[in-house]
Tab-separated table of C-alpha atoms and ligand atoms in Angstrom:
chain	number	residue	atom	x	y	z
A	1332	UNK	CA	5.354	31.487	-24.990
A	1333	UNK	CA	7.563	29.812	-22.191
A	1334	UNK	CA	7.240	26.456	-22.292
A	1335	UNK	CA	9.055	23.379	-19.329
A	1336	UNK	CA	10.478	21.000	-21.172
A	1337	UNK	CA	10.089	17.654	-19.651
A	1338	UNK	CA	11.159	14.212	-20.193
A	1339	UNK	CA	10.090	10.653	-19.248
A	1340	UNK	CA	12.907	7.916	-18.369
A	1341	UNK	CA	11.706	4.713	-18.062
A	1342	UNK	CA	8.653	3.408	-20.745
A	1343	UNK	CA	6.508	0.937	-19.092
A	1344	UNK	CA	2.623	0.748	-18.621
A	1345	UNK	CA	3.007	4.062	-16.588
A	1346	UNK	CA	5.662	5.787	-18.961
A	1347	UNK	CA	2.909	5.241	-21.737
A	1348	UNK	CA	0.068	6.650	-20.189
A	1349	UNK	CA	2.177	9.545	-19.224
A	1350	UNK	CA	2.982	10.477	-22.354
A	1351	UNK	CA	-0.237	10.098	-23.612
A	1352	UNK	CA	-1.454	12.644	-21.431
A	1353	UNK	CA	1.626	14.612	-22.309
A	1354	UNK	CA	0.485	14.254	-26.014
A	1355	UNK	CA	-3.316	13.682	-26.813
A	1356	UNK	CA	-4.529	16.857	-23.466
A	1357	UNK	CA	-1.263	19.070	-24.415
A	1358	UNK	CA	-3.937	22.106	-24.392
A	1359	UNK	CA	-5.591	20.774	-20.913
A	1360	UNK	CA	-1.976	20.576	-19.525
A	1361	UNK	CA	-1.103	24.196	-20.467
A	1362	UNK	CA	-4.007	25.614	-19.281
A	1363	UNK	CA	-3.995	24.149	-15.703
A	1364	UNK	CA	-0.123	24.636	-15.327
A	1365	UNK	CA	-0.081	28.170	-16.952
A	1366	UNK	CA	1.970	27.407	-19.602
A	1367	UNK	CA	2.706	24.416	-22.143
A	1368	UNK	CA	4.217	21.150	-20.581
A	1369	UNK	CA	6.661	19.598	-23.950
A	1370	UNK	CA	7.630	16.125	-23.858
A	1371	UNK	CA	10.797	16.480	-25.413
A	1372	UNK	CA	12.689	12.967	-24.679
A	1373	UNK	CA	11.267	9.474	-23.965
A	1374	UNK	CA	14.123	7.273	-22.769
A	1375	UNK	CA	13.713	3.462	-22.118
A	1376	UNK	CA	16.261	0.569	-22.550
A	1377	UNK	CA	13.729	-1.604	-24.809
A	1378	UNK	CA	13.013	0.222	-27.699
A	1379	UNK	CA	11.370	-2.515	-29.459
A	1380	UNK	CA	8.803	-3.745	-26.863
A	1381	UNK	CA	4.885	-3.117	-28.310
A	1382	UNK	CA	3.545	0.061	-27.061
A	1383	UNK	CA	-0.111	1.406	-27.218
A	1384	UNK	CA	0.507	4.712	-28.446
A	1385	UNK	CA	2.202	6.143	-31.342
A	1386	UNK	CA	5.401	8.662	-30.746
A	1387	UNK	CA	6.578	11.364	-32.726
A	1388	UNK	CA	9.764	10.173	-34.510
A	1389	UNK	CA	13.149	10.604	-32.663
A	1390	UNK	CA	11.307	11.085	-29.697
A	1391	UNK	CA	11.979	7.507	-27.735
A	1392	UNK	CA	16.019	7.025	-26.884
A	1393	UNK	CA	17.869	4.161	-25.074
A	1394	UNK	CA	20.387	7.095	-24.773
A	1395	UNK	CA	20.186	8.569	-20.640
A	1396	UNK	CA	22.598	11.731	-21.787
A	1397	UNK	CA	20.271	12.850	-24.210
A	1398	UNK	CA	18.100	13.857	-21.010
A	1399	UNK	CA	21.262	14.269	-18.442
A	1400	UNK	CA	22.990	16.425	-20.696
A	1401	UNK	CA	20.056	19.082	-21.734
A	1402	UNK	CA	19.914	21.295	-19.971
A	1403	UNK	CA	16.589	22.356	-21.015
A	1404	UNK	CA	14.618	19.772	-19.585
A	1405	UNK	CA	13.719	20.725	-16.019
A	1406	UNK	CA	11.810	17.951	-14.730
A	1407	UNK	CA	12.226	14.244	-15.456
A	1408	UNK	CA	9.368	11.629	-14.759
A	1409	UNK	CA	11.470	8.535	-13.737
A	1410	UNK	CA	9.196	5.578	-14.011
A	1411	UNK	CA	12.260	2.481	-13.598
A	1412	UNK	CA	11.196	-0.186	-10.999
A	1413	UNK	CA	13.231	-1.537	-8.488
A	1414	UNK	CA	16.020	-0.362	-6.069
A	1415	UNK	CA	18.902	-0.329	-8.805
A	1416	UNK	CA	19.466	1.266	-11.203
A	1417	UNK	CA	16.585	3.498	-10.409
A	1418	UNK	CA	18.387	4.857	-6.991
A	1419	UNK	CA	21.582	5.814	-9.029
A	1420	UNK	CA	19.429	7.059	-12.448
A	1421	UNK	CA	17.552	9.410	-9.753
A	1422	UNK	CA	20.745	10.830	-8.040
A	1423	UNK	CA	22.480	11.729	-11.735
A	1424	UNK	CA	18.885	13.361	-12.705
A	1425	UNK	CA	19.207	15.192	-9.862
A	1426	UNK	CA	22.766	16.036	-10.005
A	1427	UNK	CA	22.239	17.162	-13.185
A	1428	UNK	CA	19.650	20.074	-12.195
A	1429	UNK	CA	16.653	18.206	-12.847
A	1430	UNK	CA	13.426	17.802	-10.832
A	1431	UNK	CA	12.436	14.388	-9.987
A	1432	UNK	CA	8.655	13.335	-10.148
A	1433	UNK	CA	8.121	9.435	-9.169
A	1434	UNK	CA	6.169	6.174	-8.637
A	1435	UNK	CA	8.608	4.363	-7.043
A	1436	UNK	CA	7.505	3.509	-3.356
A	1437	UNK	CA	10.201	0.722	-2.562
A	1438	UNK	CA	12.862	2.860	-3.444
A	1439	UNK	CA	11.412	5.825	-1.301
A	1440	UNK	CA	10.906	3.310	1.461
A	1441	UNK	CA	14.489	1.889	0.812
A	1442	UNK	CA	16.522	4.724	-0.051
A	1443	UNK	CA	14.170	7.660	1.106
A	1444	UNK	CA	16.395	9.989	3.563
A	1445	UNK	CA	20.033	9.458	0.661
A	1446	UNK	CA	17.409	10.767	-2.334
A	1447	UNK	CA	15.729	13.642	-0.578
A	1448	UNK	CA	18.965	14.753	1.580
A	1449	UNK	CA	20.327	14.603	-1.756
A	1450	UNK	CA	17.793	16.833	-3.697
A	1451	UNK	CA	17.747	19.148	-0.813
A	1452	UNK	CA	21.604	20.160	-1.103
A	1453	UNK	CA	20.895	20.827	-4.938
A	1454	UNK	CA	18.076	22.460	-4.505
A	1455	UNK	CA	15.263	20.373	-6.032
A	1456	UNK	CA	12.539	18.696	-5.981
A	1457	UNK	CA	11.167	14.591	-5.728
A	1458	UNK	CA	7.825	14.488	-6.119
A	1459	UNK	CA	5.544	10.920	-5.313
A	1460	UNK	CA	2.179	11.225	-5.440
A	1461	UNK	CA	2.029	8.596	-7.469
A	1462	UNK	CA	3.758	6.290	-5.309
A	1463	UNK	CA	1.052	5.891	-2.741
A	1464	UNK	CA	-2.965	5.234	-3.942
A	1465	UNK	CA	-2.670	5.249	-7.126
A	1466	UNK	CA	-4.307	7.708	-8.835
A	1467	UNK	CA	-6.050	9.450	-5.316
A	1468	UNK	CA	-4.050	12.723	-3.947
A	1469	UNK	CA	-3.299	11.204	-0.594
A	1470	UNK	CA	0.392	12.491	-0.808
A	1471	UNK	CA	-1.204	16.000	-1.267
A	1472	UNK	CA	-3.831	15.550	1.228
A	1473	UNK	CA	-1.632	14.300	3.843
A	1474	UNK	CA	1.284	17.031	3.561
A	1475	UNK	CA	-0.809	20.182	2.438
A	1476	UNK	CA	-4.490	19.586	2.741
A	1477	UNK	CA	-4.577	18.376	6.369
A	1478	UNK	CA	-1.636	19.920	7.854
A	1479	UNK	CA	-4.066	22.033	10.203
A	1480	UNK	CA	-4.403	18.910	12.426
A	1481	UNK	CA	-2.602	15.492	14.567
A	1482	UNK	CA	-3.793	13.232	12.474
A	1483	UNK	CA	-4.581	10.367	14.622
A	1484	UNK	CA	-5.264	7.369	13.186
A	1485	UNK	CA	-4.646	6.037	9.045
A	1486	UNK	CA	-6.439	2.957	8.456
A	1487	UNK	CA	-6.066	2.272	4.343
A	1488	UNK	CA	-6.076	-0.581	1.754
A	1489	UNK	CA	-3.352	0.140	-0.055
A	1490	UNK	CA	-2.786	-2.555	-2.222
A	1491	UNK	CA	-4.824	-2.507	-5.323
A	1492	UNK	CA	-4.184	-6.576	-6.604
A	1493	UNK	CA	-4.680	-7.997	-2.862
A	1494	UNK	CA	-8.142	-5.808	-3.216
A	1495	UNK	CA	-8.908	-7.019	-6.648
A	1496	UNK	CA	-7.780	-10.913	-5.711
A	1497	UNK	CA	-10.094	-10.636	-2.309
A	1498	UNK	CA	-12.963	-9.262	-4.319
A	1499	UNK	CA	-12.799	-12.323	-6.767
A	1500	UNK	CA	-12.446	-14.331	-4.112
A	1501	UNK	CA	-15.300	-13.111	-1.901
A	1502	UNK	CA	-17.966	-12.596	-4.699
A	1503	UNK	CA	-17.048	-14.916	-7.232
A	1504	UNK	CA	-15.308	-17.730	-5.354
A	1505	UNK	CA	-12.425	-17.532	-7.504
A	1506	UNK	CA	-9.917	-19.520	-6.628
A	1507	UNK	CA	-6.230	-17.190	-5.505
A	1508	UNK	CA	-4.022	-18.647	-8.124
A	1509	UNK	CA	-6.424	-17.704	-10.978
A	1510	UNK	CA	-7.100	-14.345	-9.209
A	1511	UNK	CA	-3.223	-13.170	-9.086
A	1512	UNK	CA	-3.052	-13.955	-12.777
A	1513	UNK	CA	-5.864	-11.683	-13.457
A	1514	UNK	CA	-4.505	-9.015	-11.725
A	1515	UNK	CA	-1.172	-9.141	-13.043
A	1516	UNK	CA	-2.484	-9.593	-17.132
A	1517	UNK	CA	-4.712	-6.213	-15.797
A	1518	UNK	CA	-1.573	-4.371	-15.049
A	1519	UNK	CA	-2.408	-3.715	-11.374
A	1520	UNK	CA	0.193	-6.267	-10.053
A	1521	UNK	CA	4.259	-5.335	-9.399
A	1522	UNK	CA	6.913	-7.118	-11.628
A	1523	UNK	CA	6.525	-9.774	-8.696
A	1524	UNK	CA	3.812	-10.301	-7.369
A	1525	UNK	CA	4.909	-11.766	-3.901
A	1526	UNK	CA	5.564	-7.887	-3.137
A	1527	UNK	CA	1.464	-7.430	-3.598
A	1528	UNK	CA	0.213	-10.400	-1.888
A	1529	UNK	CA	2.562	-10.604	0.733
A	1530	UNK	CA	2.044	-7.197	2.481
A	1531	UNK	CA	5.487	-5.666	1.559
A	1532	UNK	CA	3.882	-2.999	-0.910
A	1533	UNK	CA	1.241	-1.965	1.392
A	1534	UNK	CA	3.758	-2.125	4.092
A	1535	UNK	CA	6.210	-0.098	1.961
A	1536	UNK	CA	3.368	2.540	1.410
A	1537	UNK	CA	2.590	3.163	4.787
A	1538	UNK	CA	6.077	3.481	5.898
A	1539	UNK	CA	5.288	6.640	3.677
A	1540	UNK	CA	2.421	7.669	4.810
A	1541	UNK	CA	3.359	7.436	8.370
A	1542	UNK	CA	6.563	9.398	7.657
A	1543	UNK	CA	4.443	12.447	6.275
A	1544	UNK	CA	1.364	12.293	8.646
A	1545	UNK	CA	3.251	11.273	12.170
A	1546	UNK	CA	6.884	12.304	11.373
A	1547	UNK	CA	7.803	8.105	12.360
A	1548	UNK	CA	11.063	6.754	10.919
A	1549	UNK	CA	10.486	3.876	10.576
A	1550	UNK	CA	11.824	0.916	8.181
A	1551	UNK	CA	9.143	-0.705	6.324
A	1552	UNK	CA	10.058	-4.075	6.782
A	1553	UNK	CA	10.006	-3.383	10.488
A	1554	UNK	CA	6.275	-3.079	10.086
A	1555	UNK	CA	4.404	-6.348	11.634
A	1556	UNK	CA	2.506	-7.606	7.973
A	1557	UNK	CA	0.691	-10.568	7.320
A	1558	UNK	CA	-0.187	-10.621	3.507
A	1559	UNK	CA	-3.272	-12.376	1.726
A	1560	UNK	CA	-1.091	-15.029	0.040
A	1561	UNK	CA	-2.840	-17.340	2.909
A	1562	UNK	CA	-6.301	-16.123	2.025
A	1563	UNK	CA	-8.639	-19.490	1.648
A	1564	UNK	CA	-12.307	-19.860	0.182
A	1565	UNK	CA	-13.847	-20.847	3.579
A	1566	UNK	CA	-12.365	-17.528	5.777
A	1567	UNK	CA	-14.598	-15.764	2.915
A	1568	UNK	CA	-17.875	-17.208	3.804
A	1569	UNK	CA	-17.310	-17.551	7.619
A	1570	UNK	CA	-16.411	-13.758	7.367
A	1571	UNK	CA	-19.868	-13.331	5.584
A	1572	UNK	CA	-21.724	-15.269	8.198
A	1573	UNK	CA	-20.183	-13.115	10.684
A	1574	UNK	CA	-21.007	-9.627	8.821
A	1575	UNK	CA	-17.864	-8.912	7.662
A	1576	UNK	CA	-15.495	-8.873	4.547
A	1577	UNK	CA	-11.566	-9.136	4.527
A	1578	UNK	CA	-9.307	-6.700	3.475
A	1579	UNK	CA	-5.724	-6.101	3.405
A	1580	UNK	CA	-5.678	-3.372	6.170
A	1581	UNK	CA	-2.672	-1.286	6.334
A	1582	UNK	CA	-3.551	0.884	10.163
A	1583	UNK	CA	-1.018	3.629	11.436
A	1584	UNK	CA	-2.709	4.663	14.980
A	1585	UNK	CA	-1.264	7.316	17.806
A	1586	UNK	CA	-1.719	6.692	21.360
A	1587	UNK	CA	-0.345	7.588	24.191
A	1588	UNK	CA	2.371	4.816	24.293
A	1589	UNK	CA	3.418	5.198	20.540
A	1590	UNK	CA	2.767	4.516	17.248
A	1591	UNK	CA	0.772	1.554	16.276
A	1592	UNK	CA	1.844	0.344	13.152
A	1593	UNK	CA	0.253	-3.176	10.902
A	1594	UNK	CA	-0.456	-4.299	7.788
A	1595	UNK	CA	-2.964	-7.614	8.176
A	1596	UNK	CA	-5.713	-9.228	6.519
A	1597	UNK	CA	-8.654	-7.899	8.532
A	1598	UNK	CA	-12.372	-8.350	9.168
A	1599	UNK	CA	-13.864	-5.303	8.382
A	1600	UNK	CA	-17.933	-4.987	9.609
A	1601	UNK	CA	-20.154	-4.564	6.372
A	1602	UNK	CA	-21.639	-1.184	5.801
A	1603	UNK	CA	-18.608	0.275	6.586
A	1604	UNK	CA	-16.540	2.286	4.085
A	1605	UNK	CA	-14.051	0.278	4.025
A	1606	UNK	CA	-15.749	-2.689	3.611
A	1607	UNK	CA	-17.292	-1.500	1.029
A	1608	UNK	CA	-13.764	-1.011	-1.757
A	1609	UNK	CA	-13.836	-3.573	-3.963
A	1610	UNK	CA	-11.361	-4.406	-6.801
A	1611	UNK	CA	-8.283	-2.735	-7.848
A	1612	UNK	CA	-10.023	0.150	-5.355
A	1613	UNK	CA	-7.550	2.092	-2.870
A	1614	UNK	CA	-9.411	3.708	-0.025
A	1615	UNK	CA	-7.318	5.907	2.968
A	1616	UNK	CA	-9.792	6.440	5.906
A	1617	UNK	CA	-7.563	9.589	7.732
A	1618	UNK	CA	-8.673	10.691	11.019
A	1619	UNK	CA	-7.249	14.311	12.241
A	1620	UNK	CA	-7.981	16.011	15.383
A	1621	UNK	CA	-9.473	18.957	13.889
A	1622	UNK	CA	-11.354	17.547	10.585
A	1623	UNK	CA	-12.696	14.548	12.271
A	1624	UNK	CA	-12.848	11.427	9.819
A	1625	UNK	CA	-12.078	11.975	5.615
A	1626	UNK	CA	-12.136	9.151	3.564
A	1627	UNK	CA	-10.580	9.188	0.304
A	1628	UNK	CA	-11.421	6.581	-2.456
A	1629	UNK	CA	-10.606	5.942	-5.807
A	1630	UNK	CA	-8.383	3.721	-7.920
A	1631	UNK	CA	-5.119	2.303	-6.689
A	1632	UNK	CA	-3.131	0.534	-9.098
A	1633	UNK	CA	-3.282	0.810	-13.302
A	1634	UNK	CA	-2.046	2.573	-15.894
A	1635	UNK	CA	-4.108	5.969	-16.235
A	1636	UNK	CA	-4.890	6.366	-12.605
A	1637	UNK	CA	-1.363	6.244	-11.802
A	1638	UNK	CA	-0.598	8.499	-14.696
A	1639	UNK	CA	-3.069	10.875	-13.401
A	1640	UNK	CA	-1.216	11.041	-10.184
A	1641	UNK	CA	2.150	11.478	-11.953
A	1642	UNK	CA	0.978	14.359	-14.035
A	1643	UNK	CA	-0.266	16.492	-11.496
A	1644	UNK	CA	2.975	16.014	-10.013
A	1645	UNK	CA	4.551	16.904	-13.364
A	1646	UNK	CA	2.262	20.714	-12.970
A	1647	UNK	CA	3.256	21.043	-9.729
A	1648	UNK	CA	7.211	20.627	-9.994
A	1649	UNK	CA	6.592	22.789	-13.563
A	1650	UNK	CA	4.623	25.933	-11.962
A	1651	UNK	CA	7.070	25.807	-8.850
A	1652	UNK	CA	4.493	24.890	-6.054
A	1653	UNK	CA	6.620	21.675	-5.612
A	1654	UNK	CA	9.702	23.296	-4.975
A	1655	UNK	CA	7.982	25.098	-2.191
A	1656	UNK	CA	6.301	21.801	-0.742
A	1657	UNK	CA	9.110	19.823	-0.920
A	1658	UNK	CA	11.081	22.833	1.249
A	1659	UNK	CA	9.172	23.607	4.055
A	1660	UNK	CA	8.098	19.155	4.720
A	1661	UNK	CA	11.714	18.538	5.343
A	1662	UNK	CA	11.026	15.156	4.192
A	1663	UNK	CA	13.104	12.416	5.570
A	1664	UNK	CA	15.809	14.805	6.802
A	1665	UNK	CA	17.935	12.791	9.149
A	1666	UNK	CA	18.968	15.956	10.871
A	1667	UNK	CA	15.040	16.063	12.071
A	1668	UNK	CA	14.406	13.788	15.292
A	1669	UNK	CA	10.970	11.450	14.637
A	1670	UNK	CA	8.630	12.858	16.976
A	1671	UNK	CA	6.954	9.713	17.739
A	1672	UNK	CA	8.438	6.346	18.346
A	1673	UNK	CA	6.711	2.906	17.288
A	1674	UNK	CA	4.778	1.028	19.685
A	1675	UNK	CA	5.829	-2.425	20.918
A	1676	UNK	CA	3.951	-4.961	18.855
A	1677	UNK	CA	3.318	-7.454	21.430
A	1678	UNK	CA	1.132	-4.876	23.592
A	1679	UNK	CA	-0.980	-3.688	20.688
A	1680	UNK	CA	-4.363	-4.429	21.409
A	1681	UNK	CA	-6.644	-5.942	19.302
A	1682	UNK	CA	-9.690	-8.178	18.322
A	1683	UNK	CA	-9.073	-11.315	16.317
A	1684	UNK	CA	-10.741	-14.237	14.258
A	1685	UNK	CA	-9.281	-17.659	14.567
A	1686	UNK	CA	-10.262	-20.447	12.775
A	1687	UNK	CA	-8.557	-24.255	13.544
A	1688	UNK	CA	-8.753	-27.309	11.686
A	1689	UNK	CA	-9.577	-29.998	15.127
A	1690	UNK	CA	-10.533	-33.320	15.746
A	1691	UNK	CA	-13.990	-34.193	15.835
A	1692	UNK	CA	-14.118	-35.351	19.491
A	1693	UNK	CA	-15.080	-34.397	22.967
A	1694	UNK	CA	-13.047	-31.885	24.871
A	1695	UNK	CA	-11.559	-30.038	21.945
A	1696	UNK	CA	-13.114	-26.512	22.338
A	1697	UNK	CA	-12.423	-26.960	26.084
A	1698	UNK	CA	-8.848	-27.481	25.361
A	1699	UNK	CA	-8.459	-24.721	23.299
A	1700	UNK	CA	-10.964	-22.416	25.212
A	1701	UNK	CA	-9.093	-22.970	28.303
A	1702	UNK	CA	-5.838	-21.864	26.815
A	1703	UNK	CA	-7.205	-18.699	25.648
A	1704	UNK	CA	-9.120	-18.276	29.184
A	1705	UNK	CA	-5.152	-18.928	31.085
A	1706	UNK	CA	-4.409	-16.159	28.065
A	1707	UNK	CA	-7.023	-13.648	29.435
A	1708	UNK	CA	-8.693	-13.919	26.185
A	1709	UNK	CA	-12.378	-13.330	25.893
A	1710	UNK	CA	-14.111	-15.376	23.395
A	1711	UNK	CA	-16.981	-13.465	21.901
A	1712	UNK	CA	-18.366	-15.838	19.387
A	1713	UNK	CA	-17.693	-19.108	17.731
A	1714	UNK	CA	-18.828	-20.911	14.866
A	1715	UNK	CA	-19.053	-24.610	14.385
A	1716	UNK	CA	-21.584	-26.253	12.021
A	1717	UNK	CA	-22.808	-29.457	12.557
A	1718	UNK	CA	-21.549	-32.304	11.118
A	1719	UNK	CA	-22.205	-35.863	10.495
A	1720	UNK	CA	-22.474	-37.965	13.651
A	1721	UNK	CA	-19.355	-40.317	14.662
A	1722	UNK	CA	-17.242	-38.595	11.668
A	1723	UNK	CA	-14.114	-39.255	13.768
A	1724	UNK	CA	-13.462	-36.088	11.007
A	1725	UNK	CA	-10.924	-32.692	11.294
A	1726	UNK	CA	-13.600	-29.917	11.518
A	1727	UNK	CA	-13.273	-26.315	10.954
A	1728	UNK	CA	-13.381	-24.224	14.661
A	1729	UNK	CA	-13.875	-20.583	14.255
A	1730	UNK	CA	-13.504	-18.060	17.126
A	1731	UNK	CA	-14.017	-14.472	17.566
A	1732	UNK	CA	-12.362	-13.077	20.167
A	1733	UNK	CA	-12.636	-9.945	22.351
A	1734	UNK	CA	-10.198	-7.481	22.603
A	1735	UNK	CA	-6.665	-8.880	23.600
A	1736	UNK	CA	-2.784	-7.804	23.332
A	1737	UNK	CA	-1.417	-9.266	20.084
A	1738	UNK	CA	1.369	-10.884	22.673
A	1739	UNK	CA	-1.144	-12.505	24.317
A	1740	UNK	CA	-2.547	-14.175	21.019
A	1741	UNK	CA	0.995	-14.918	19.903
A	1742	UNK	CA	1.680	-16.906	22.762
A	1743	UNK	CA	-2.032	-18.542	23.283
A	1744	UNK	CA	-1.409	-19.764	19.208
A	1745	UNK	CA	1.620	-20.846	19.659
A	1746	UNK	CA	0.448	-23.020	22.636
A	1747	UNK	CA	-3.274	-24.116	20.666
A	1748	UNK	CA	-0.706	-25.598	17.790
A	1749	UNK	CA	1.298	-28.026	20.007
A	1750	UNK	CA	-2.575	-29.503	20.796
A	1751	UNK	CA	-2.598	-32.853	19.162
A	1752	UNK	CA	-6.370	-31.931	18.455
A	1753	UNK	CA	-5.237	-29.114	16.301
A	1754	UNK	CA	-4.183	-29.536	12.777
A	1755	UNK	CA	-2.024	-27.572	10.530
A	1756	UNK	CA	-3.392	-24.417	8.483
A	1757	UNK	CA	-4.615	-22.242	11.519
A	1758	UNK	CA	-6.013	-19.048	10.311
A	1759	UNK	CA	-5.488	-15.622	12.071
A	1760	UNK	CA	-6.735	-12.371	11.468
A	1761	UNK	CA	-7.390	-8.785	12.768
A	1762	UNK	CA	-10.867	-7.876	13.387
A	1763	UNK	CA	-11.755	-4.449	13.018
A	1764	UNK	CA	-15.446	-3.029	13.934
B	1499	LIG	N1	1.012	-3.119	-7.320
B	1499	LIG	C1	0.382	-2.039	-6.678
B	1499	LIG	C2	-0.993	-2.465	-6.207
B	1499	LIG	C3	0.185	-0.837	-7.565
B	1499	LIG	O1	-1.470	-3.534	-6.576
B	1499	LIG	O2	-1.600	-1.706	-5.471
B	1499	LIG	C4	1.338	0.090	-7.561
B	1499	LIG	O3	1.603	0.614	-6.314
């Protein structure tokens, strides 16, 4: 019986649950893809770190030619973090007739358009599902399922330890320290976590994701992102008392004057899907013009979800229904102009939750009222709880504002911190209803 021989390069977390899929459902494999998928070379660079499965002998390599130079295997799982030397690994895998299947999101983000201009002249494949949500089939969603429509609007957490450390956080009162740690011993946290918790990887995601469902070029770090690594105890509760919890939104949204494009820590009401993700959780919430609202939910960082995703991907490129995919999306072809542009920033509109540390003392929420008024920004609801009298204390202010353009806010901030009322540590966020 024909059989695609396959190979894994690069044996982390993900490389191991891989090949125990590869290993322990061999039978499941072959009877979804049609024919038996045979893990025929495991190459890493540490072949003495611990790993929780067992490998047939002669199987693991530190040896890259042993999978460059057969010509047998046709696709090649490259699981190798980082910009370099994954970028290089993938353009010899490719140049030596292999498929590609990947996790990597930075170096998609980074290096995108060289990789799949690349593949494209020799007449293969890169496959990512896994680079996006985890283990849920966004990347398929997005560029096969929904292709019927405009989509209009992505609003997604996309970050799996920011979800997990908010969750601890909101329901446990966990401090953040202890709550990164957690994540990262879990496995759901990059080599460095400042990627996680400061909105690059959910940035770097929907650089993606706005590439296949808008056509935008755009350069992740271009992206406006405000990460969680700010996140304090009190925002939690006053976000409670309000009705809402906070997530790490990442929000791609047409309109007529471009692209809006964020990733911010964001009230989100309660009752609301979104709201509602808690944990390591992923959740994309896709609007198109034809389908209406899909939400898609389901785990977004570990090692067998993430396996999952790079599996399927493994099938796909195996049977052929990659090679057709990856054809007809054109993906990150510089010869294709981006049929949207992004949207200026400063004139995106939104609602937002402020809270200022301020003097105890008469006049103070006129002060800072009137900027926002000489701002045209509506206040829609404040919180201050009473304190002791004649404190001569700093007190916690929090506002709720009505809609307003985010240069508006900029600027009004910007002018409520030279206040010699207000104190350092002011806290902004995105409300979203
Ligand atoms: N570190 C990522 C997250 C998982 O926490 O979501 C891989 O993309």
């Amino acid at each position: 019986m024909e059989t695609a021989k396959v190979a894994i390069v690069g044996f982390g977390t993900i490389g191991s649950g891989v090949a125990r899929l590869l290993l322990d459902h061999g039978e499941r494999i072959a009877r979804h893809a049609g024919k038996p998928l045979e893990l025929v070379q495991i190459v890493d660079t540490d072949l003495s770190r611990p790993r929780d499965l067992k490998l047939p002998k002669g199987l693991l390599s530190d040896d890259l030619s042993k999978v460059v130079d057969n010509p047998e295997i046709e696709v090649v799982v490259q699981l190798i973090g980082g910009l370099e030397p994954a970028r290089s690994i993938m353009l010899k895998l490719l140049e030596s007739g292999k498929d590609v299947v990947t996790a990597n999101k930075a170096l998609l983000a980074e290096h995108g358009s060289e990789l799949f201009d690349r593949a494209r002249q020799l007449g293969r494949s890169i496959a990512f599902e896994a680079a996006v949500g985890g283990g849920i089939p966004i990347i398929a969603a997005i560029s096969e399922c929904l292709t019927a429509n405009q989509v209009q609007e992505i609003h997604a957490i996309l970050n799996g330890t920011s979800n997990f450390i908010l969750t601890r956080m909101e329901e446990q009162g966990c401090n953040y320290a202890a709550s990164v740690a957690e994540a990262q011993q879990r496995g759901y946290a990059e080599a460095d976590p400042t990627m996680d918790v400061d909105g690059s990887d959910a940035a770097q995601k929907l650089a993606i994701l706005a590439h296949l469902a808008f056509g935008a070029r755009v350069d992740w770090r271009d992206i406006p992102r405000t990460g969680i690594d700010t996140a304090e105890l009190p925002d939690m509760r006053y976000a409670k008392e309000l009705g809402y919890s906070v997530k790490l939104l990442a929000v791609a949204k047409l309109a007529p004057e471009g692209l809006e494009l964020h990733v911010s820590p964001t009230l989100v009401r309660h009752g609301t899907p979104l709201a509602e993700v808690r944990g390591a959780y992923n959740a994309i919430r896709v609007v198109g013009d034809a389908v209406g609202r899909v939400f898609f939910h389901g785990p977004g960082a570990g090692q067998m979800p993430t396996a999952s995703a790079v599996v399927a991907d493994l099938i796909d490129t195996a049977v052929g229904r990659m090679a057709i995919t990856f054809r007809t999306l054109d993906l990150w072809s510089d010869d294709r102009q981006a049929p949207v542009a992004v949207r200026n920033p400063a004139k995106v509109p939104g609602r937002f939750y402020l809270r200022f540390n301020v003097d105890d003392r008469p006049g103070v929420m006129a002060e800072i009222a009137g900027i926002l008024g000489r701002h045209r920004i509506s206040i829609a609801s404040l919180i201050q709880h009473e304190t002791e009298e004649e404190t001569d204390g700093v007190v916690p202010l929090v506002i709720m504002t009505h809609t307003a353009k985010e240069g508006a806010m900029s600027e009004a901030m910007k002018k409520i911190g030279e206040l010699s009322c207000v104190h350092p540590g002011t806290i902004r966020m995105r409300v979203r209803e």
